[in-house]
Amino acid sequence: MTIIRTLRAWRRAGVLLAVWLLLAVPAVARPSQVQVARQFLLAVLRGDYTVAYRLLAPETQATLTAKEFRAAARPLHAQGQRRGQPIDLYKLGYRIGETHEVTSFYSFMFKSDTLARLPQVQLDVTFRDSTATAIMGFGLIPAPQTKRK
């Protein structure tokens, strides 16, 4: 009887230790969309196309080879060389496409445009939906060319 009680006590102690260890180890949080978008753009601006390409969604990688990706990302890299690499989040939201699909987007601006009324160019990153953490698309959005009256 004493042996059974001792085994039960050790079992409880083991379970408590396991629970305590699980709670003590921080969970690895999945990065947010804005973090992924920023990481992607910083990689492109550095010219680290391999890292940036890995952040694309599988369906985007299926339609865009690494070589094509480099060609598509070069205008962003060129803007980074011209304006500097530091970027800030400018705006975020949802876009509704012609077929009524909703995509999340994040637009960044170069810190060199901080004092301007509007950024000269926006670096745009889109995601399939609000829960996706792989990038569906990216591009440059130039500032409007006409002045308001």
Coordinates of C-alpha atoms in Angstrom, one line a residue:
M1 CA 0.0 0.0 0.0
T2 CA 2.8 2.4 0.8
I3 CA 4.5 1.6 -2.5
I4 CA 1.3 2.5 -4.4
R5 CA 1.0 5.8 -2.5
T6 CA 4.6 6.6 -3.2
L7 CA 4.2 5.9 -6.9
R8 CA 1.1 8.1 -7.1
A9 CA 2.9 10.9 -5.3
W10 CA 5.8 10.6 -7.9
R11 CA 3.3 10.5 -10.8
R12 CA 1.6 13.7 -9.5
A13 CA 5.0 15.3 -9.0
G14 CA 6.0 14.4 -12.6
V15 CA 2.7 15.7 -14.0
L16 CA 3.1 19.0 -12.1
L17 CA 6.7 19.3 -13.2
A18 CA 5.7 18.7 -16.8
V19 CA 2.9 21.4 -16.6
W20 CA 5.3 23.8 -14.9
L21 CA 7.9 23.3 -17.6
L22 CA 5.4 23.8 -20.4
L23 CA 4.2 27.0 -18.9
A24 CA 7.7 28.2 -18.2
V25 CA 8.8 27.9 -21.8
P26 CA 7.6 30.8 -23.9
A27 CA 5.4 29.8 -26.9
V28 CA 6.8 30.6 -30.2
A29 CA 4.4 33.2 -31.6
R30 CA 3.6 33.2 -35.3
P31 CA 4.7 36.6 -36.7
S32 CA 2.0 39.0 -37.6
Q33 CA 1.3 40.1 -41.2
V34 CA 2.8 43.5 -40.6
Q35 CA 6.0 41.9 -39.3
V36 CA 6.2 39.5 -42.3
A37 CA 5.6 42.4 -44.7
R38 CA 8.3 44.5 -43.1
Q39 CA 10.7 41.6 -43.0
F40 CA 10.0 40.9 -46.7
L41 CA 10.5 44.5 -47.8
L42 CA 13.7 44.9 -45.8
A43 CA 15.1 41.8 -47.4
V44 CA 14.2 43.2 -50.9
L45 CA 15.7 46.6 -50.1
R46 CA 18.9 44.9 -49.0
G47 CA 19.0 42.9 -52.2
D48 CA 18.5 39.6 -50.3
Y49 CA 16.1 38.1 -52.8
T50 CA 16.5 34.5 -51.5
V51 CA 15.2 35.4 -48.1
A52 CA 12.4 37.5 -49.6
Y53 CA 11.4 34.8 -52.0
R54 CA 10.9 32.3 -49.2
L55 CA 8.3 34.6 -47.6
L56 CA 6.1 34.4 -50.7
A57 CA 2.9 32.2 -50.6
P58 CA 3.3 28.8 -52.3
E59 CA 0.7 29.9 -55.0
T60 CA 2.8 33.0 -55.8
Q61 CA 6.0 31.0 -56.0
A62 CA 4.2 28.6 -58.3
T63 CA 3.6 31.4 -60.8
L64 CA 6.8 33.3 -60.3
T65 CA 10.3 31.7 -60.6
A66 CA 13.2 33.0 -58.5
K67 CA 14.6 34.7 -61.6
E68 CA 11.3 36.4 -62.4
F69 CA 11.0 37.4 -58.7
R70 CA 14.4 39.2 -58.8
A71 CA 13.3 41.1 -61.9
A72 CA 10.0 42.1 -60.3
A73 CA 11.7 43.1 -57.0
R74 CA 14.5 45.2 -58.7
P75 CA 12.4 48.4 -58.9
L76 CA 11.8 48.2 -55.1
H77 CA 15.5 47.6 -54.5
A78 CA 16.3 50.6 -56.8
Q79 CA 14.0 52.9 -54.8
G80 CA 15.8 51.7 -51.6
Q81 CA 19.1 52.6 -53.1
R82 CA 17.8 56.0 -54.0
R83 CA 15.9 56.8 -50.9
G84 CA 17.6 54.8 -48.2
Q85 CA 16.4 51.5 -46.6
P86 CA 14.6 52.7 -43.4
I87 CA 10.8 52.3 -43.9
D88 CA 7.7 53.0 -41.8
L89 CA 4.2 51.6 -42.0
Y90 CA 2.1 54.1 -43.9
K91 CA -1.3 52.5 -44.1
L92 CA -3.0 49.1 -43.9
G93 CA -6.4 47.7 -44.8
Y94 CA -8.4 45.5 -47.0
R95 CA -9.0 45.7 -50.8
I96 CA -12.0 44.2 -52.5
G97 CA -11.2 42.9 -55.9
E98 CA -13.4 42.8 -59.0
T99 CA -14.5 39.3 -58.2
H100 CA -15.3 40.4 -54.6
E101 CA -12.3 38.7 -53.1
V102 CA -10.9 40.5 -50.0
T103 CA -7.2 40.8 -49.5
S104 CA -5.2 42.4 -46.7
F105 CA -2.6 45.0 -47.7
Y106 CA 0.2 46.9 -45.9
S107 CA 1.8 50.0 -47.5
F108 CA 5.1 51.3 -46.3
M109 CA 6.9 54.6 -47.0
F110 CA 10.5 55.5 -46.9
K111 CA 11.5 57.4 -43.8
S112 CA 13.1 60.0 -46.1
D113 CA 9.5 60.9 -47.1
T114 CA 8.4 61.5 -43.5
L115 CA 8.1 65.3 -43.9
A116 CA 6.4 65.2 -47.2
R117 CA 2.6 65.6 -47.4
L118 CA 2.4 62.4 -49.3
P119 CA 5.1 59.8 -49.8
Q120 CA 6.7 59.8 -53.2
V121 CA 6.2 56.1 -53.5
Q122 CA 4.6 53.4 -51.4
L123 CA 5.9 49.9 -51.0
D124 CA 2.9 47.6 -51.1
V125 CA 2.5 44.0 -49.8
T126 CA -0.7 42.0 -50.0
F127 CA -1.9 38.8 -48.3
R128 CA -4.5 36.3 -49.3
D129 CA -6.7 37.1 -46.3
S130 CA -6.5 38.4 -42.7
T131 CA -5.0 35.2 -41.3
A132 CA -2.3 34.4 -44.0
T133 CA 1.3 35.0 -43.2
A134 CA 2.7 34.3 -46.6
I135 CA 2.9 37.1 -49.1
M136 CA 0.6 37.0 -52.1
G137 CA 1.9 40.0 -53.9
F138 CA 4.0 43.2 -53.8
G139 CA 4.8 46.3 -55.7
L140 CA 5.4 50.0 -55.9
I141 CA 2.6 52.6 -55.8
P142 CA 3.8 55.9 -57.1
A143 CA 2.5 59.2 -55.7
P144 CA -0.3 60.9 -57.7
Q145 CA 1.2 62.9 -60.5
T146 CA -1.5 65.6 -60.7
K147 CA -1.9 68.4 -58.2
R148 CA -5.2 69.1 -56.5
K149 CA -6.8 72.5 -57.1

